[in-house]
Coordinates of N, CA, C and O in Angstrom, one line a residue:
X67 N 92.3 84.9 101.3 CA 92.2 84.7 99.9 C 90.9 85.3 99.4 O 89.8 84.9 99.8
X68 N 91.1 86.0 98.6 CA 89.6 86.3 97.8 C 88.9 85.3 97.1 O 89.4 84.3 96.7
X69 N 87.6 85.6 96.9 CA 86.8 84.5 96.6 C 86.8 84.7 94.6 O 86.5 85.6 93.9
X70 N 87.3 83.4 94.5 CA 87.7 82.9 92.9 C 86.9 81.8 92.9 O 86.7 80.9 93.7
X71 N 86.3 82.3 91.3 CA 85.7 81.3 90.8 C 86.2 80.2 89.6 O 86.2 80.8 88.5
X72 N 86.5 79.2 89.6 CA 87.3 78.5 88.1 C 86.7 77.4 87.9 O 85.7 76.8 88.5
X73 N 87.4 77.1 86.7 CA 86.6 76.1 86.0 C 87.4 75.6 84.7 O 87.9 76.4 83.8
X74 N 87.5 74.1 84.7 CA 88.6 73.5 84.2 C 88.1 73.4 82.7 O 87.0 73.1 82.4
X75 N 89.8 73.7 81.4 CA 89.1 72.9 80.2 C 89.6 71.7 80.4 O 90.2 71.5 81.4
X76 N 89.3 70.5 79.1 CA 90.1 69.8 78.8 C 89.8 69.5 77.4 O 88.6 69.2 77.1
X77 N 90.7 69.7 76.7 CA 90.7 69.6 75.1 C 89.4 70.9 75.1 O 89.4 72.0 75.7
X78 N 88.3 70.5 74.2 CA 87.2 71.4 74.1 C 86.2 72.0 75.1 O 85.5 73.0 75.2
X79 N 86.4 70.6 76.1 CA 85.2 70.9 77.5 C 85.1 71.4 78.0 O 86.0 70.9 78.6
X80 N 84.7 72.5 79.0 CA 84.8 73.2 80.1 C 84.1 72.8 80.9 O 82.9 72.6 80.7
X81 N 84.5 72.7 82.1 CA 83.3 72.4 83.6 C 83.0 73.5 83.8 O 83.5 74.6 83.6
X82 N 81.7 72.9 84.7 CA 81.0 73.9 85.3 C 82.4 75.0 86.7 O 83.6 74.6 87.0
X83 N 82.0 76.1 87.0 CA 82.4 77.0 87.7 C 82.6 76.3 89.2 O 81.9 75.3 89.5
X84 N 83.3 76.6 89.7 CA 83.4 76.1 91.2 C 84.4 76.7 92.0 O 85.5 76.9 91.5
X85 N 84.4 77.2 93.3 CA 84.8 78.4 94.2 C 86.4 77.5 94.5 O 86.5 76.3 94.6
X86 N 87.3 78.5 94.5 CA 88.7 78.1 94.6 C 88.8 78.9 96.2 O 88.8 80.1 96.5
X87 N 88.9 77.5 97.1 CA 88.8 78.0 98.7 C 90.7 78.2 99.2 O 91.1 79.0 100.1
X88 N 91.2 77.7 98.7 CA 92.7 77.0 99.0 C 93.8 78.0 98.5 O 94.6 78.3 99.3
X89 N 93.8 78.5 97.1 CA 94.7 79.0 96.6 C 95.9 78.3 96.1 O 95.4 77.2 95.7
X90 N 97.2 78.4 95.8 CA 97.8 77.5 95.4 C 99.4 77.2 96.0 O 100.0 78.1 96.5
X91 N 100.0 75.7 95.8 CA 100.6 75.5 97.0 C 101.9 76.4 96.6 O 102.2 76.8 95.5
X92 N 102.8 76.5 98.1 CA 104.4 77.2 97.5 C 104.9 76.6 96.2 O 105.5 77.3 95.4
X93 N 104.6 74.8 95.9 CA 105.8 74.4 95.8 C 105.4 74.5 94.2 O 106.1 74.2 93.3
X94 N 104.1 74.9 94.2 CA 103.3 75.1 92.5 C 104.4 75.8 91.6 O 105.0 76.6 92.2
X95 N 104.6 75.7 90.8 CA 105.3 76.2 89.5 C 104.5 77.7 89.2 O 105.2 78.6 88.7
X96 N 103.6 77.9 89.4 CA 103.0 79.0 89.2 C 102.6 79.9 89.9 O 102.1 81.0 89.5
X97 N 102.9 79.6 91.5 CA 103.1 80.7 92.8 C 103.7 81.6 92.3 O 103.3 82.7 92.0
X98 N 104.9 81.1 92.1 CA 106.2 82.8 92.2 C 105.5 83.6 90.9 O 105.5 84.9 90.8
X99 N 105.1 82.9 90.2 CA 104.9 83.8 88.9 C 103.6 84.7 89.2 O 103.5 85.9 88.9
X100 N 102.5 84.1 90.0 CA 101.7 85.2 90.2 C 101.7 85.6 91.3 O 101.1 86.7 91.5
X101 N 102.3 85.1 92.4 CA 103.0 86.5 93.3 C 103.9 88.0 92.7 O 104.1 89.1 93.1
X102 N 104.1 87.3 92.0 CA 105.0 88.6 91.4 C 104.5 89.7 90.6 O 104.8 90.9 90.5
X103 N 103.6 88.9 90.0 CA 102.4 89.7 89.5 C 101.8 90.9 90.2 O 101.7 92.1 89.8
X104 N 101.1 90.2 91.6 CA 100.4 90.6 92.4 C 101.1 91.5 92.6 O 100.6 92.6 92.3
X105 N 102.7 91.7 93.3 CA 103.6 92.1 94.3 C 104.3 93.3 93.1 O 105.0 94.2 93.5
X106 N 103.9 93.3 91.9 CA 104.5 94.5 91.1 C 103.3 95.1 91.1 O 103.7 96.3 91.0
X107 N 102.2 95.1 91.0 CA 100.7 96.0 91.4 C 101.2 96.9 92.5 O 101.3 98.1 92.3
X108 N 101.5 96.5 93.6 CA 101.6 96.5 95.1 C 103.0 97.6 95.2 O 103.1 98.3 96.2
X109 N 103.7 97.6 94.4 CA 105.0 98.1 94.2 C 105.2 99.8 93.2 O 106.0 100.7 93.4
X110 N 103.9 99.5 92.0 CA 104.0 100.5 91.3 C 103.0 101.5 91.9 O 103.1 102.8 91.7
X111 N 101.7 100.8 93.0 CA 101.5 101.9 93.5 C 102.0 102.9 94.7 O 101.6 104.0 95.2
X112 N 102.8 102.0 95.0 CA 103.5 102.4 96.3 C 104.6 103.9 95.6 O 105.0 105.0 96.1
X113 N 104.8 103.3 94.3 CA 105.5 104.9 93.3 C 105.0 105.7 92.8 O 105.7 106.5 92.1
X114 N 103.7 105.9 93.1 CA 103.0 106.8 92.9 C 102.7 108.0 94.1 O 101.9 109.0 94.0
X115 N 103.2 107.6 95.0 CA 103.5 108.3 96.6 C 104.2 109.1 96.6 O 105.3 108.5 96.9
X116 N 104.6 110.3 96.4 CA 104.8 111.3 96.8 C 106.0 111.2 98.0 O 105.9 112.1 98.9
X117 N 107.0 110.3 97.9 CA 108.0 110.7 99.1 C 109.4 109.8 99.1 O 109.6 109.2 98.0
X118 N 110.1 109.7 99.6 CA 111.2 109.0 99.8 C 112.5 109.8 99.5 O 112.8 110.7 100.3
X119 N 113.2 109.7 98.6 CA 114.7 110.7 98.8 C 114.7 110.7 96.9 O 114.0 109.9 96.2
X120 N 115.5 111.5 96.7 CA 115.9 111.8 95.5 C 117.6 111.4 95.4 O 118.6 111.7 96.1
X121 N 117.4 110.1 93.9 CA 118.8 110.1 93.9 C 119.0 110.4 92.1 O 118.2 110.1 91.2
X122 N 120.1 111.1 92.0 CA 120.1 111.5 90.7 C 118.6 112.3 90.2 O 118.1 113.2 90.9
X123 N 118.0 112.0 89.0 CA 116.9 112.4 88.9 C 115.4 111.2 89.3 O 114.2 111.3 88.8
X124 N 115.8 110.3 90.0 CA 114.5 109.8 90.0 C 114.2 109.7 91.6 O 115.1 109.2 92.3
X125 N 113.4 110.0 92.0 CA 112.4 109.8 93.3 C 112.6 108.1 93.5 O 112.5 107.2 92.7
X126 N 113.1 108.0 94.9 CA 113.0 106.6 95.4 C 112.4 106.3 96.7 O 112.9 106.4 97.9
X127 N 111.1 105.8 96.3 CA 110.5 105.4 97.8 C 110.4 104.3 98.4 O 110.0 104.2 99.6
X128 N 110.8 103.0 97.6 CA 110.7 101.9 97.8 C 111.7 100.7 96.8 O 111.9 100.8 95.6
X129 N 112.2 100.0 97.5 CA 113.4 99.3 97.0 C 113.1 97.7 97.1 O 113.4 97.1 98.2
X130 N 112.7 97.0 96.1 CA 111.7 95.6 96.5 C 112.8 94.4 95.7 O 113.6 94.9 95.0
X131 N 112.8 93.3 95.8 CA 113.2 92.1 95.4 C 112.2 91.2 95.9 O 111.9 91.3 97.1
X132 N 111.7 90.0 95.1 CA 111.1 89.0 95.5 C 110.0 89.5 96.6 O 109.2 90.3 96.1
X133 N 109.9 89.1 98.0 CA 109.0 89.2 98.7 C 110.3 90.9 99.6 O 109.9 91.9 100.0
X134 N 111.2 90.6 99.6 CA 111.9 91.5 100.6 C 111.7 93.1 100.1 O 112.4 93.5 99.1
X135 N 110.7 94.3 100.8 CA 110.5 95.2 100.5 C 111.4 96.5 101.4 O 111.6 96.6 102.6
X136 N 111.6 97.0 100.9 CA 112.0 98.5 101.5 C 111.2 99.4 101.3 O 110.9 99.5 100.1
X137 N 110.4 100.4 102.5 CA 110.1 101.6 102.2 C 111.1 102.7 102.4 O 112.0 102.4 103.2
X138 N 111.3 104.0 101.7 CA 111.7 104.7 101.8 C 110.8 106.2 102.3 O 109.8 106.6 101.8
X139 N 111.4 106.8 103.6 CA 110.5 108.1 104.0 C 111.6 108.9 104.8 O 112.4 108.5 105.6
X140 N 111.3 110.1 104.5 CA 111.9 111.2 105.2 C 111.6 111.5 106.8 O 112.4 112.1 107.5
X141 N 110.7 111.0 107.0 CA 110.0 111.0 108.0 C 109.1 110.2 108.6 O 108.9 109.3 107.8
X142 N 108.5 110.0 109.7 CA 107.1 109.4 110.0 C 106.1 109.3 109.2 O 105.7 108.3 108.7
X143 N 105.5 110.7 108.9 CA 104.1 111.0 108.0 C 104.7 110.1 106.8 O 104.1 109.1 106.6
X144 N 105.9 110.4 106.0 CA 105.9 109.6 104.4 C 105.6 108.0 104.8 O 104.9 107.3 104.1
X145 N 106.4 107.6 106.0 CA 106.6 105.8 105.9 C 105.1 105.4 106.4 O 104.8 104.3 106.0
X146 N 104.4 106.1 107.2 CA 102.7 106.1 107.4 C 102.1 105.9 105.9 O 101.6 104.9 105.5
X147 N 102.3 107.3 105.3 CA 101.5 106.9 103.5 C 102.0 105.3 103.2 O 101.5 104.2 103.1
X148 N 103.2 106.0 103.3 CA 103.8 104.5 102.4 C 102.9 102.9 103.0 O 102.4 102.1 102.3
X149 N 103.1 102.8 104.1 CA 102.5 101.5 104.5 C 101.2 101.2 104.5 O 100.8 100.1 104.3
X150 N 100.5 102.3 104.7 CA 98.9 102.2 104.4 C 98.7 102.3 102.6 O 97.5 102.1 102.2
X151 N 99.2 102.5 102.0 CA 99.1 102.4 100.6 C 99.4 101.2 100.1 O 98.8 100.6 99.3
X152 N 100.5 100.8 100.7 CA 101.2 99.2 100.5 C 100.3 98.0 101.0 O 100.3 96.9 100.4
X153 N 99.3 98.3 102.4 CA 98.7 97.5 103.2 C 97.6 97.2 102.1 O 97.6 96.2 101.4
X154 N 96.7 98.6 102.2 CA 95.7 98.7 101.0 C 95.7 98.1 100.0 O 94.8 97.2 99.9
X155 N 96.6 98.3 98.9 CA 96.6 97.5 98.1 C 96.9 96.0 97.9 O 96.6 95.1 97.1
X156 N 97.8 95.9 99.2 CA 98.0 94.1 99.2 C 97.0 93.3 100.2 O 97.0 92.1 100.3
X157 N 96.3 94.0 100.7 CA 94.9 93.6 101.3 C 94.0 93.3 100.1 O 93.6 92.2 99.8
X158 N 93.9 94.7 99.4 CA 92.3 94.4 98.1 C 93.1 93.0 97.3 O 92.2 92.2 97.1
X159 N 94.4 92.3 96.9 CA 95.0 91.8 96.2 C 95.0 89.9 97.1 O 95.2 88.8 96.6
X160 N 94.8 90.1 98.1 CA 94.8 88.9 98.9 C 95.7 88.7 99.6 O 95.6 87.7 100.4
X161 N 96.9 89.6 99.4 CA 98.4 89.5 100.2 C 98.2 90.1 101.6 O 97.5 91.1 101.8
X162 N 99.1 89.4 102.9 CA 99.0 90.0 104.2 C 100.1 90.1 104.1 O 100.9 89.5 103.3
X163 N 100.6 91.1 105.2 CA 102.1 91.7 105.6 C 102.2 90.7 106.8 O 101.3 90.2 107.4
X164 N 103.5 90.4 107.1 CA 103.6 89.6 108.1 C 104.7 90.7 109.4 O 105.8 91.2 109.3
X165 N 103.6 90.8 110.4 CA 104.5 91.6 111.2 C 105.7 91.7 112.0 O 106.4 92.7 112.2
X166 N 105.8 90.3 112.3 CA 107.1 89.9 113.1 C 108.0 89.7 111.9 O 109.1 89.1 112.2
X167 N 108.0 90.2 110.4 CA 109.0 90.2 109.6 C 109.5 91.9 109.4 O 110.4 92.5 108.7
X168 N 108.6 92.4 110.3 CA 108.7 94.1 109.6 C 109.4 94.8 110.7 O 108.9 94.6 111.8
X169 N 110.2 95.4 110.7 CA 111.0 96.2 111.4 C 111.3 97.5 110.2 O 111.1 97.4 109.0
X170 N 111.8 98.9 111.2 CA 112.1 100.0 111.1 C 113.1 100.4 111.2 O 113.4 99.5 111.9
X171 N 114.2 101.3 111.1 CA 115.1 102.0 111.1 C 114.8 103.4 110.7 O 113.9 103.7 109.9
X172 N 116.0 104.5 111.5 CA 116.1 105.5 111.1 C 117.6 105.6 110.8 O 118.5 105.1 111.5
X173 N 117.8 106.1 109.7 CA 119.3 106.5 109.4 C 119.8 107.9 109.6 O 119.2 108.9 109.2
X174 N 121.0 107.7 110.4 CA 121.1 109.3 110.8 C 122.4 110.1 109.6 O 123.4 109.6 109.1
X175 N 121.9 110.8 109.5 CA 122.8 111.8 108.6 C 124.0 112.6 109.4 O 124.1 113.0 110.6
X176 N 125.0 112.5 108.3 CA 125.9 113.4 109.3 C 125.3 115.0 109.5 O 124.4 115.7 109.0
X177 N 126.2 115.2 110.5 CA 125.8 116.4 110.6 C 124.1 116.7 111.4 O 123.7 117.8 111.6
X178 N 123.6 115.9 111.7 CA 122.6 115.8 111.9 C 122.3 116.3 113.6 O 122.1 115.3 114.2
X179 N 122.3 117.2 114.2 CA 121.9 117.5 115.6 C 120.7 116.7 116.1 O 120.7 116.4 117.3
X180 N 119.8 116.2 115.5 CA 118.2 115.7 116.1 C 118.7 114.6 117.0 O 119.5 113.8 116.5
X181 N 118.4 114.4 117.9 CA 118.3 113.5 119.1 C 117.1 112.9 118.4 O 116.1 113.6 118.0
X182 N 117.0 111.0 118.3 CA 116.2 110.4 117.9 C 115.9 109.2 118.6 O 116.5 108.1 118.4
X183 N 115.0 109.2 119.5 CA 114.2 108.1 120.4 C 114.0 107.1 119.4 O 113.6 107.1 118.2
X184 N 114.4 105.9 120.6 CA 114.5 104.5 120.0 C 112.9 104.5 120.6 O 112.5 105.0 121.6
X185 N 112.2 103.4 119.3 CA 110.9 102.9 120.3 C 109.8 102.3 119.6 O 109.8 102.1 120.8
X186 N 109.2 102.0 119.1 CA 108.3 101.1 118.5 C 107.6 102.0 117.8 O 107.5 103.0 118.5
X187 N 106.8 102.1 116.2 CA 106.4 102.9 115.6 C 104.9 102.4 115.6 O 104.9 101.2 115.8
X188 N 103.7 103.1 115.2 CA 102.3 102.2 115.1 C 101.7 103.0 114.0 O 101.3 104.1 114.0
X189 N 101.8 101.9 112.9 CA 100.5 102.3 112.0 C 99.5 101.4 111.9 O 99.6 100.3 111.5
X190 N 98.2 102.1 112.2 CA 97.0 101.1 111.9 C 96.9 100.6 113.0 O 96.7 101.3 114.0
X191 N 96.9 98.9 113.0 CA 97.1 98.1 113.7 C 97.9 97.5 114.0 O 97.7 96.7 114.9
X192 N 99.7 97.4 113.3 CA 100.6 97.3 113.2 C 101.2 98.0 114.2 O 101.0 99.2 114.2
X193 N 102.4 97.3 115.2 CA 103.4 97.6 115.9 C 104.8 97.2 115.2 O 105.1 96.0 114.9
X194 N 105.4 98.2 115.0 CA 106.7 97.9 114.3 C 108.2 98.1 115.4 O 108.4 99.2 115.9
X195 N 108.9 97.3 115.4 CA 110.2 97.7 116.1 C 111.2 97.8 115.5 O 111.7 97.1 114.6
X196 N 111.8 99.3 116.2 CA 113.1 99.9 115.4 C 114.0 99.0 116.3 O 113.9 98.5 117.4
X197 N 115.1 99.0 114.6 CA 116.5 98.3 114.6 C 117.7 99.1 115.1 O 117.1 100.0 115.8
X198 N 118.8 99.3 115.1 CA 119.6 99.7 114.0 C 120.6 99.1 113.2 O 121.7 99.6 112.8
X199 N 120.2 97.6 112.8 CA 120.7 97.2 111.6 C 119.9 96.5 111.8 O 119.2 96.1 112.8
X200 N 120.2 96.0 109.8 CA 119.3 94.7 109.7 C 119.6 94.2 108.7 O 120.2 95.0 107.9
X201 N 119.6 92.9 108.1 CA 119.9 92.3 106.7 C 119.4 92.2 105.8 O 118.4 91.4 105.8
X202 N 119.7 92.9 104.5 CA 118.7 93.3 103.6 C 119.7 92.6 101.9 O 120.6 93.2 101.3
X203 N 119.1 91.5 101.6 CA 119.9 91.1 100.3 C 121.5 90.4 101.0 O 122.5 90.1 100.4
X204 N 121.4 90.4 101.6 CA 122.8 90.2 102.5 C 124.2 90.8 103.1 O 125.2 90.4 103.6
X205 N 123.2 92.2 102.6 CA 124.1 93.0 103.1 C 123.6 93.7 104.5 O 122.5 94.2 104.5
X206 N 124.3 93.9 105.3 CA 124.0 94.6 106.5 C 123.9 96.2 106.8 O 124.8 96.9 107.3
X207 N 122.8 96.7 106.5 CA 122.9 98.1 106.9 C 122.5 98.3 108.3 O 122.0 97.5 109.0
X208 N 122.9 100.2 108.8 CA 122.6 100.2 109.9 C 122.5 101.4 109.8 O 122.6 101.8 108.7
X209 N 122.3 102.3 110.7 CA 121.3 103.4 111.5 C 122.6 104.9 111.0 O 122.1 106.0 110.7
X210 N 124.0 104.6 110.9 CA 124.8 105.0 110.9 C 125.4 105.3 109.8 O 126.4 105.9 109.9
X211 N 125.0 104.9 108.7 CA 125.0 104.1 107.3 C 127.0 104.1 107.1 O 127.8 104.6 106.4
X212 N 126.8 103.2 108.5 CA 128.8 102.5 108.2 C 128.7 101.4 107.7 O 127.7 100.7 108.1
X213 N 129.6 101.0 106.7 CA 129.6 99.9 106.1 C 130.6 98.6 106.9 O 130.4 97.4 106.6
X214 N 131.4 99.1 107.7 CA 132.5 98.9 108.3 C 131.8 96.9 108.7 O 132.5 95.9 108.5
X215 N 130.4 96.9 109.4 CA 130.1 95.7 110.2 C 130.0 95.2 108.9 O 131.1 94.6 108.7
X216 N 129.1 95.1 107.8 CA 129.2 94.5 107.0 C 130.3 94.1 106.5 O 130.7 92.9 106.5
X217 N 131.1 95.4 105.9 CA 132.9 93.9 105.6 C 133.6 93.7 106.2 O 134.7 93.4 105.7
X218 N 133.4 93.7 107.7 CA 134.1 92.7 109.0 C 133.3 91.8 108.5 O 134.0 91.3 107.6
X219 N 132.1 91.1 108.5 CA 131.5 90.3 108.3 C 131.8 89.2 107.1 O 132.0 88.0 107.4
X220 N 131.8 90.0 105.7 CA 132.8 89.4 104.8 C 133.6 88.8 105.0 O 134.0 87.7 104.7
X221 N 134.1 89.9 105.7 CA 136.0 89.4 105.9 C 136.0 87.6 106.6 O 136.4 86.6 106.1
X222 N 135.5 88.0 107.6 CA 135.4 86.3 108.6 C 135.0 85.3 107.9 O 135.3 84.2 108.1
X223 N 133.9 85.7 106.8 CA 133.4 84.3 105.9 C 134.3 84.0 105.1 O 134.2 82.9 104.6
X224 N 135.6 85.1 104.8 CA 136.7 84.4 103.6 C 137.6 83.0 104.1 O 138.3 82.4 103.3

């Protein structure tokens, strides 16, 4: 947490300043709202990156809800920017990435000849392990982009 300084009114009064060591709890009314805050900082610069895929006319590199983020990259080098840009900013902001929530995928395209080694990616200080599926909003994507596991999945919950 960065170092905050506050200081209470009440009606007219203000107290003196005093160092906010704690932060504030989950169950606060006002968490989500300035996580969200924080986490659209964190989000708009991540769109100022230079990478991800083109759909229609807008550039898409990243695909976020709540805390659950998507990067988008063509490659190694873009999802490298992308996470050191994302790290950066949610470091200077007080947010940490949690690693054992972060996993990778590659999606293969048809048509695609490239032989693609399965295997742990590293940026920084971060070790990430590739999937090939994962659950994202509740839907299940995967490496193959079949939708097929997903509405077998459906299907059994009807």
């Amino acid at each position: 947490m960065l170092k905050t300084r506050c200081a209470v009114r009440i009606e007219e009064t203000l107290s003196s300043c005093f160092e906010n060591k704690t932060g504030l709890k989950q169950s606060d009314s006002l968490s989500p709202i300035l996580f969200n805050l924080a986490l659209q900082k964190v989000i708009q610069s991540i769109k100022m990156v230079p990478s991800g895929m083109k759909i229609g006319s807008q550039q898409l590199n990243v695909l976020a809800y709540a805390d659950d983020i998507v990067l988008i990259g063509k490659n190694k080098i873009e999802l490298r920017q992308l996470f050191a840009e994302i790290e950066n900013i949610a470091r200077k902001l007080g947010l940490n990435l949690n690693q054992r929530k972060t996993i990778y995928m590659i999606v293969k395209w048809k048509n695609s000849s490239k032989q693609m080694t399965i295997g742990q990616l590293t940026i920084k200080n971060y070790t990430f392990e590739r999937v090939e599926n994962f659950k994202y909003l509740g839907v299940i994507l995967n490496d193959n982009n079949n939708y097929q596991i997903d509405l077998q999945e459906r299907i059994k919950k009807c």
